[in-house]
Short mmCIF file of C-alpha atoms and ligand atoms in Angstrom, two decimals:
data_model
loop_
_atom_site.label_atom_id
_atom_site.label_comp_id
_atom_site.label_asym_id
_atom_site.label_seq_id
_atom_site.Cartn_x
_atom_site.Cartn_y
_atom_site.Cartn_z
CA MET A 1 -14.69 -1.50 -20.48
CA THR A 2 -12.03 0.72 -18.89
CA LYS A 3 -13.25 2.66 -15.87
CA LYS A 4 -11.98 6.17 -15.23
CA ILE A 5 -11.29 6.67 -11.55
CA ILE A 6 -10.29 9.54 -9.32
CA LEU A 7 -8.61 8.04 -6.27
CA ASP A 8 -8.95 10.22 -3.18
CA THR A 9 -6.23 9.11 -0.79
CA ASP A 10 -4.09 9.82 2.30
CA PRO A 11 -0.88 8.00 1.27
CA GLY A 12 -0.24 5.91 3.50
CA ILE A 13 1.23 2.40 3.10
CA ASP A 14 -1.94 0.57 2.07
CA ASP A 15 -2.92 3.63 0.03
CA ALA A 16 0.27 3.17 -2.01
CA MET A 17 -0.60 -0.52 -2.41
CA ALA A 18 -4.02 0.54 -3.74
CA ILE A 19 -2.65 3.29 -6.01
CA LEU A 20 -0.23 0.86 -7.66
CA PHE A 21 -3.01 -1.74 -8.05
CA ALA A 22 -5.16 0.85 -9.86
CA GLU A 23 -2.21 1.93 -12.00
CA ALA A 24 -1.42 -1.68 -12.83
CA HIS A 25 -4.83 -2.98 -13.84
CA PRO A 26 -5.77 -2.59 -17.52
CA ASP A 27 -9.48 -2.12 -16.73
CA ILE A 28 -8.74 1.10 -14.81
CA GLU A 29 -7.70 4.47 -16.13
CA LEU A 30 -6.29 6.29 -13.11
CA VAL A 31 -7.20 9.88 -13.96
CA ALA A 32 -6.00 11.49 -10.75
CA LEU A 33 -4.90 11.14 -7.17
CA THR A 34 -6.56 13.72 -4.95
CA THR A 35 -4.92 13.91 -1.55
CA VAL A 36 -6.40 14.40 1.90
CA PHE A 37 -5.04 14.53 5.47
CA GLY A 38 -5.36 11.30 7.44
CA ASN A 39 -2.56 8.78 7.84
CA VAL A 40 -0.13 11.69 7.44
CA THR A 41 -0.23 15.47 7.08
CA ILE A 42 -1.49 16.81 3.77
CA GLU A 43 2.07 17.93 2.93
CA ASN A 44 3.57 14.48 3.49
CA GLY A 45 0.70 12.67 1.77
CA THR A 46 0.88 14.94 -1.27
CA ARG A 47 4.65 14.52 -1.51
CA ASN A 48 4.16 10.74 -1.36
CA ALA A 49 1.61 10.93 -4.20
CA LEU A 50 4.02 12.99 -6.31
CA TYR A 51 6.78 10.49 -5.58
CA LEU A 52 4.65 7.58 -6.81
CA LYS A 53 3.77 9.48 -9.97
CA GLU A 54 7.45 10.17 -10.65
CA ARG A 55 8.84 6.74 -9.77
CA PHE A 56 6.20 4.74 -11.62
CA LYS A 57 5.76 7.22 -14.50
CA MET A 58 2.06 7.56 -13.82
CA ALA A 59 -0.06 9.78 -16.07
CA ALA A 60 -2.47 10.66 -13.24
CA ASP A 61 -2.92 14.28 -12.19
CA ILE A 62 -2.22 15.05 -8.55
CA ALA A 63 -4.40 17.60 -6.74
CA LYS A 64 -3.84 18.58 -3.14
CA GLY A 65 -6.87 18.48 -0.87
CA ALA A 66 -8.08 19.18 2.63
CA SER A 67 -5.65 19.53 5.53
CA GLN A 68 -8.26 19.07 8.27
CA PRO A 69 -11.76 17.76 8.96
CA LEU A 70 -14.93 19.80 8.38
CA PHE A 71 -15.80 20.39 12.04
CA ARG A 72 -14.15 18.04 14.51
CA SER A 73 -10.69 18.70 15.94
CA PRO A 74 -8.06 16.77 13.96
CA VAL A 75 -7.10 13.34 15.27
CA GLY A 76 -3.55 13.72 13.89
CA PRO A 77 -1.40 11.40 11.73
CA THR A 78 -1.31 7.68 12.58
CA GLU A 79 2.46 7.42 12.91
CA VAL A 80 2.26 4.14 14.76
CA VAL A 81 0.77 2.47 11.65
CA HIS A 82 2.29 4.40 8.73
CA GLY A 83 5.46 6.01 10.15
CA THR A 84 6.22 9.70 10.46
CA THR A 85 6.00 10.49 6.75
CA GLY A 86 3.57 7.79 5.59
CA PHE A 87 5.63 5.08 3.92
CA GLY A 88 7.01 3.43 7.06
CA ASP A 89 10.81 3.29 7.11
CA PHE A 90 10.95 4.43 3.49
CA HIS A 91 11.45 8.19 3.36
CA VAL A 92 10.67 10.18 0.25
CA SER A 93 13.09 13.07 -0.28
CA ASP A 94 11.87 16.64 0.16
CA ASN A 95 12.90 17.38 -3.41
CA VAL A 96 10.34 15.37 -5.33
CA SER A 97 9.75 17.07 -8.63
CA GLY A 98 6.45 17.07 -10.45
CA GLN A 99 3.66 19.53 -10.79
CA LEU A 100 0.52 19.66 -8.74
CA ASP A 101 -2.72 20.55 -10.44
CA PRO A 102 -3.36 24.18 -9.43
CA ARG A 103 -6.90 23.45 -8.19
CA PRO A 104 -7.78 22.23 -4.72
CA ALA A 105 -8.88 18.58 -4.78
CA TYR A 106 -12.60 19.28 -4.36
CA GLN A 107 -12.59 21.65 -7.35
CA TYR A 108 -10.59 19.15 -9.42
CA ILE A 109 -13.23 16.52 -8.61
CA ILE A 110 -16.11 18.83 -9.59
CA ASP A 111 -14.51 19.91 -12.87
CA THR A 112 -13.52 16.38 -13.89
CA VAL A 113 -16.89 14.83 -13.08
CA LYS A 114 -18.61 17.57 -15.10
CA ALA A 115 -16.21 17.15 -18.00
CA HIS A 116 -16.95 13.38 -18.15
CA PRO A 117 -20.60 12.99 -17.13
CA HIS A 118 -21.48 9.46 -15.87
CA GLU A 119 -17.94 8.22 -16.54
CA ILE A 120 -15.99 8.94 -13.35
CA THR A 121 -15.87 6.51 -10.45
CA LEU A 122 -14.80 8.27 -7.26
CA VAL A 123 -12.82 5.91 -5.05
CA ALA A 124 -12.04 7.33 -1.60
CA VAL A 125 -9.64 5.53 0.73
CA GLY A 126 -9.05 8.27 3.28
CA PRO A 127 -11.24 10.67 5.29
CA LEU A 128 -14.15 11.87 3.15
CA THR A 129 -13.53 15.61 3.50
CA ASN A 130 -12.73 16.33 -0.17
CA LEU A 131 -15.86 14.51 -1.35
CA ALA A 132 -18.04 16.38 1.15
CA LEU A 133 -16.54 19.71 0.06
CA ALA A 134 -17.17 18.85 -3.60
CA LEU A 135 -20.81 17.98 -2.83
CA GLU A 136 -21.25 21.20 -0.89
CA ALA A 137 -19.89 23.38 -3.70
CA ALA A 138 -21.61 21.50 -6.54
CA PRO A 139 -24.39 19.15 -5.34
CA GLU A 140 -25.26 18.39 -8.97
CA ILE A 141 -22.18 16.15 -9.28
CA ALA A 142 -24.15 13.50 -7.36
CA GLN A 143 -26.14 12.88 -10.55
CA LEU A 144 -23.05 12.93 -12.77
CA VAL A 145 -20.69 10.34 -11.26
CA ALA A 146 -20.70 6.71 -12.38
CA GLN A 147 -20.38 5.46 -8.81
CA VAL A 148 -18.64 6.11 -5.49
CA VAL A 149 -16.59 3.43 -3.74
CA ILE A 150 -15.36 4.04 -0.21
CA MET A 151 -12.90 2.18 1.98
CA GLY A 152 -14.15 3.00 5.45
CA GLY A 153 -16.55 2.13 8.22
CA ALA A 154 -17.40 -1.06 10.08
CA PHE A 155 -20.82 -2.62 10.51
CA GLY A 156 -20.15 -5.45 12.95
CA GLU A 157 -20.25 -8.16 10.25
CA ASN A 158 -17.75 -10.96 10.94
CA ASP A 159 -17.24 -9.22 14.34
CA HIS A 160 -15.47 -6.22 12.79
CA ARG A 161 -16.59 -3.08 14.60
CA GLY A 162 -13.68 -0.65 14.74
CA ASN A 163 -9.93 -0.20 14.55
CA VAL A 164 -9.26 3.19 16.16
CA THR A 165 -12.04 3.05 18.74
CA PRO A 166 -14.15 0.05 19.73
CA TYR A 167 -16.82 1.27 17.28
CA ALA A 168 -15.08 3.37 14.63
CA GLU A 169 -12.85 2.80 11.63
CA ALA A 170 -10.03 5.35 11.05
CA ASN A 171 -11.19 7.06 7.83
CA ILE A 172 -14.69 7.71 9.17
CA HIS A 173 -13.46 8.65 12.66
CA ASP A 174 -11.13 11.24 11.10
CA ASP A 175 -14.10 13.18 9.67
CA PRO A 176 -17.49 11.73 10.67
CA HIS A 177 -19.49 14.76 9.48
CA ALA A 178 -18.01 14.48 6.00
CA ALA A 179 -18.74 10.74 5.90
CA ASP A 180 -22.37 11.24 6.92
CA ARG A 181 -22.82 13.79 4.10
CA VAL A 182 -21.25 11.47 1.55
CA PHE A 183 -23.40 8.47 2.58
CA CYS A 184 -26.60 10.57 2.57
CA ALA A 185 -26.05 12.20 -0.82
CA PRO A 186 -28.15 11.01 -3.78
CA TRP A 187 -25.35 9.09 -5.50
CA PRO A 188 -24.66 5.34 -5.48
CA VAL A 189 -22.11 4.51 -2.78
CA THR A 190 -20.52 1.14 -2.09
CA ILE A 191 -18.83 0.91 1.29
CA ILE A 192 -15.91 -1.48 1.61
CA GLY A 193 -15.37 -1.49 5.36
CA LEU A 194 -13.50 -3.50 7.97
CA ASP A 195 -16.22 -6.16 7.63
CA VAL A 196 -14.41 -7.30 4.50
CA THR A 197 -10.98 -5.64 4.54
CA GLU A 198 -10.10 -7.43 7.77
CA GLU A 199 -11.01 -10.75 6.16
CA SER A 200 -8.11 -10.56 3.64
CA PHE A 201 -4.43 -10.69 4.60
CA PHE A 202 -1.17 -9.96 2.86
CA SER A 203 1.11 -12.39 4.72
CA ALA A 204 4.84 -11.77 5.06
CA TYR A 205 5.32 -14.69 2.64
CA TYR A 206 2.91 -13.16 0.07
CA LEU A 207 4.84 -9.86 0.16
CA ASP A 208 8.17 -11.73 -0.17
CA GLN A 209 6.82 -13.46 -3.27
CA LEU A 210 5.60 -10.18 -4.73
CA ARG A 211 9.07 -8.70 -4.27
CA HIS A 212 10.51 -11.70 -6.08
CA ASP A 213 8.00 -11.75 -8.95
CA ALA A 214 7.01 -8.10 -9.53
CA ALA A 215 10.34 -6.34 -10.14
CA ASP A 216 10.55 -2.69 -9.04
CA VAL A 217 6.92 -2.36 -8.01
CA GLY A 218 7.20 -5.55 -5.91
CA GLN A 219 10.37 -4.23 -4.31
CA PHE A 220 8.71 -0.91 -3.45
CA ILE A 221 5.68 -2.60 -1.86
CA PHE A 222 8.09 -4.82 0.08
CA ASP A 223 10.09 -1.80 1.28
CA ILE A 224 7.14 0.23 2.55
CA SER A 225 5.47 -2.77 4.15
CA ARG A 226 8.31 -3.60 6.61
CA TYR A 227 7.09 -0.99 9.13
CA TYR A 228 3.43 -1.97 8.56
CA LEU A 229 4.19 -5.64 9.23
CA ARG A 230 6.00 -4.71 12.45
CA PHE A 231 2.93 -2.75 13.57
CA TYR A 232 0.67 -5.70 12.80
CA SER A 233 2.94 -8.19 14.49
CA GLN A 234 3.58 -6.09 17.63
CA LYS A 235 0.17 -4.41 18.12
CA VAL A 236 -2.33 -6.72 16.42
CA GLY A 237 -0.56 -10.07 16.78
CA LEU A 238 -0.71 -10.96 13.06
CA ASP A 239 1.97 -12.28 10.69
CA GLY A 240 0.72 -10.10 7.85
CA CYS A 241 -1.51 -7.10 7.31
CA HIS A 242 -5.13 -6.48 6.46
CA VAL A 243 -5.96 -5.54 2.89
CA HIS A 244 -7.76 -2.22 3.44
CA ASP A 245 -7.39 0.24 0.57
CA PRO A 246 -6.57 -2.28 -2.21
CA SER A 247 -9.96 -3.92 -1.49
CA ALA A 248 -11.75 -0.80 -2.78
CA ILE A 249 -9.83 -1.09 -6.06
CA ALA A 250 -10.61 -4.81 -6.22
CA TYR A 251 -14.30 -3.92 -5.98
CA VAL A 252 -14.01 -1.53 -8.94
CA ILE A 253 -12.29 -4.21 -11.02
CA ASP A 254 -14.49 -7.14 -10.00
CA PRO A 255 -17.57 -6.41 -7.84
CA GLU A 256 -18.41 -10.14 -7.94
CA LEU A 257 -15.67 -10.73 -5.37
CA PHE A 258 -17.94 -9.14 -2.76
CA ILE A 259 -21.37 -9.74 -1.25
CA THR A 260 -23.17 -6.47 -0.53
CA ARG A 261 -26.25 -5.46 1.44
CA LYS A 262 -28.52 -2.47 0.81
CA GLY A 263 -29.76 0.14 3.28
CA ALA A 264 -29.33 3.78 4.28
CA VAL A 265 -26.16 4.48 6.27
CA ARG A 266 -25.66 7.16 8.93
CA VAL A 267 -22.59 8.11 10.93
CA VAL A 268 -22.45 8.96 14.64
CA CYS A 269 -20.87 12.42 14.73
CA GLU A 270 -20.41 13.14 18.45
CA GLY A 271 -19.53 11.39 21.70
CA PRO A 272 -17.71 8.15 22.49
CA ALA A 273 -19.15 6.32 19.45
CA SER A 274 -18.14 9.14 17.06
CA GLY A 275 -17.30 7.62 13.67
CA MET A 276 -19.56 4.60 14.12
CA THR A 277 -21.38 3.63 10.90
CA ILE A 278 -24.92 2.24 11.14
CA GLN A 279 -26.99 0.78 8.29
CA LYS A 280 -30.79 0.58 8.51
CA LEU A 281 -31.79 -2.95 7.58
CA ASP A 282 -35.55 -3.05 7.99
CA THR A 283 -38.26 -1.31 5.97
CA ARG A 284 -40.25 0.01 8.92
CA LYS A 285 -40.77 3.79 9.05
CA TYR A 286 -40.25 4.88 12.65
CA GLN A 287 -41.79 7.91 14.34
CA THR A 288 -38.33 9.43 14.53
CA ASP A 289 -36.30 8.14 11.62
CA GLU A 290 -33.29 9.89 10.13
CA TRP A 291 -32.45 6.93 7.89
CA SER A 292 -35.57 6.28 5.79
CA SER A 293 -35.43 9.45 3.71
CA MET A 294 -31.79 8.78 2.80
CA PRO A 295 -30.65 6.76 -0.24
CA ALA A 296 -30.03 3.05 0.21
CA GLN A 297 -26.31 2.39 -0.17
CA ASP A 298 -24.39 -0.88 -0.61
CA VAL A 299 -22.31 -2.20 2.27
CA ALA A 300 -19.90 -5.07 1.64
CA ILE A 301 -20.41 -7.93 4.08
CA GLY A 302 -18.54 -10.77 2.39
CA VAL A 303 -15.44 -11.20 0.23
CA ASP A 304 -13.72 -14.00 -1.65
CA ALA A 305 -10.33 -13.29 -0.07
CA ALA A 306 -8.40 -15.96 -2.00
CA GLN A 307 -9.54 -14.57 -5.35
CA LEU A 308 -8.87 -11.01 -4.27
CA LEU A 309 -5.28 -11.91 -3.31
CA ASP A 310 -4.80 -13.68 -6.66
CA LEU A 311 -6.15 -10.67 -8.54
CA TYR A 312 -3.77 -8.30 -6.74
CA GLN A 313 -0.74 -10.53 -7.30
CA LYS A 314 -1.49 -11.18 -10.96
CA SER A 315 -2.16 -7.49 -11.69
CA LEU A 316 1.13 -6.36 -10.16
CA ILE A 317 3.19 -9.11 -11.81
CA ASP A 318 1.65 -8.46 -15.27
CA TYR A 319 2.27 -4.74 -14.84
CA ALA A 320 5.88 -5.29 -13.75
CA HIS A 321 6.55 -7.38 -16.85
CA LYS A 322 5.16 -4.71 -19.16
CA GLN A 323 7.48 -1.97 -17.81
C1 LIG B 1 -7.93 2.89 6.71
O1 LIG B 1 -7.24 3.81 7.56
C2 LIG B 1 -5.97 4.09 7.07
O2 LIG B 1 -5.00 3.88 8.05
C3 LIG B 1 -5.72 3.16 5.93
O3 LIG B 1 -4.96 3.78 4.91
C4 LIG B 1 -7.08 2.78 5.45
O4 LIG B 1 -7.56 3.69 4.50
C5 LIG B 1 -8.13 1.58 7.44
O5 LIG B 1 -8.90 1.79 8.57
CA1 LIG B 2 -6.04 5.24 3.36
#
């Protein structure tokens, strides 16, 4: 059955890869992109979302979201990874046409979830500020979503603990208070963190092949990924890039690709470990215990990377041939 998703995103190179994956796959109806600060400013990220809608003739609504975190001081755009405007060396013109939804992202999320009770999957691949604001304004949406899928966090599985600090992943580090609220809310959350996203790689060869086989969409992914690959080669020492945001979409399409583990999840909100995600794994009730009263969420700890890469490639090639 087709799943309706709202994709909350900070586009972003791997965000664009995820957006196009969602647009391409027939099992997903991409209802909207809601934007958030993160990889780039909210202005640049929203312009990038509008550009994708225009270039790929997407039906999705675009709603502009939060420009800063709930409480912490902003970390600032990650230019070293995504370039100054978010798509690496590929610059979107200032004159992108296309209408934004008049509502702020959090209000768009509330209204859409209420209009389609139990049908909307919220997929968030940036800082979780918009989702936290939606929960604050309308806590009842927690009972009305189908599910929530997050790309973010790191739990030390497969030795993956952090990418922006030794113990924090970027999306959670950008707004730890928002993440803690989202993980503690009474809705079903699946967390696709570095534990699995750093186990899959788009190699330079894979992206070359996609350019060859997936027409305009393959060419676009190739173009934006040049800068990303340089970052990975120069700073991480890899001939390829991790598959962060597209992994959250892969989970929506085929959860069987992943192994998950249940337990309440909290986020460290202050100090040097700010942004660290910690899952409670035992059933003991401690004297002081700020996990046990929280809902058990699913954390991905294993992935079939080969199948995930095949799914992405096939989806984009099939989509390209239908255009
Ligand atoms: C996450 O941070 C951002 O740079 C990426 O778009 C992804 O959502 C990976 O840590
Ligand atoms: Ca992202």
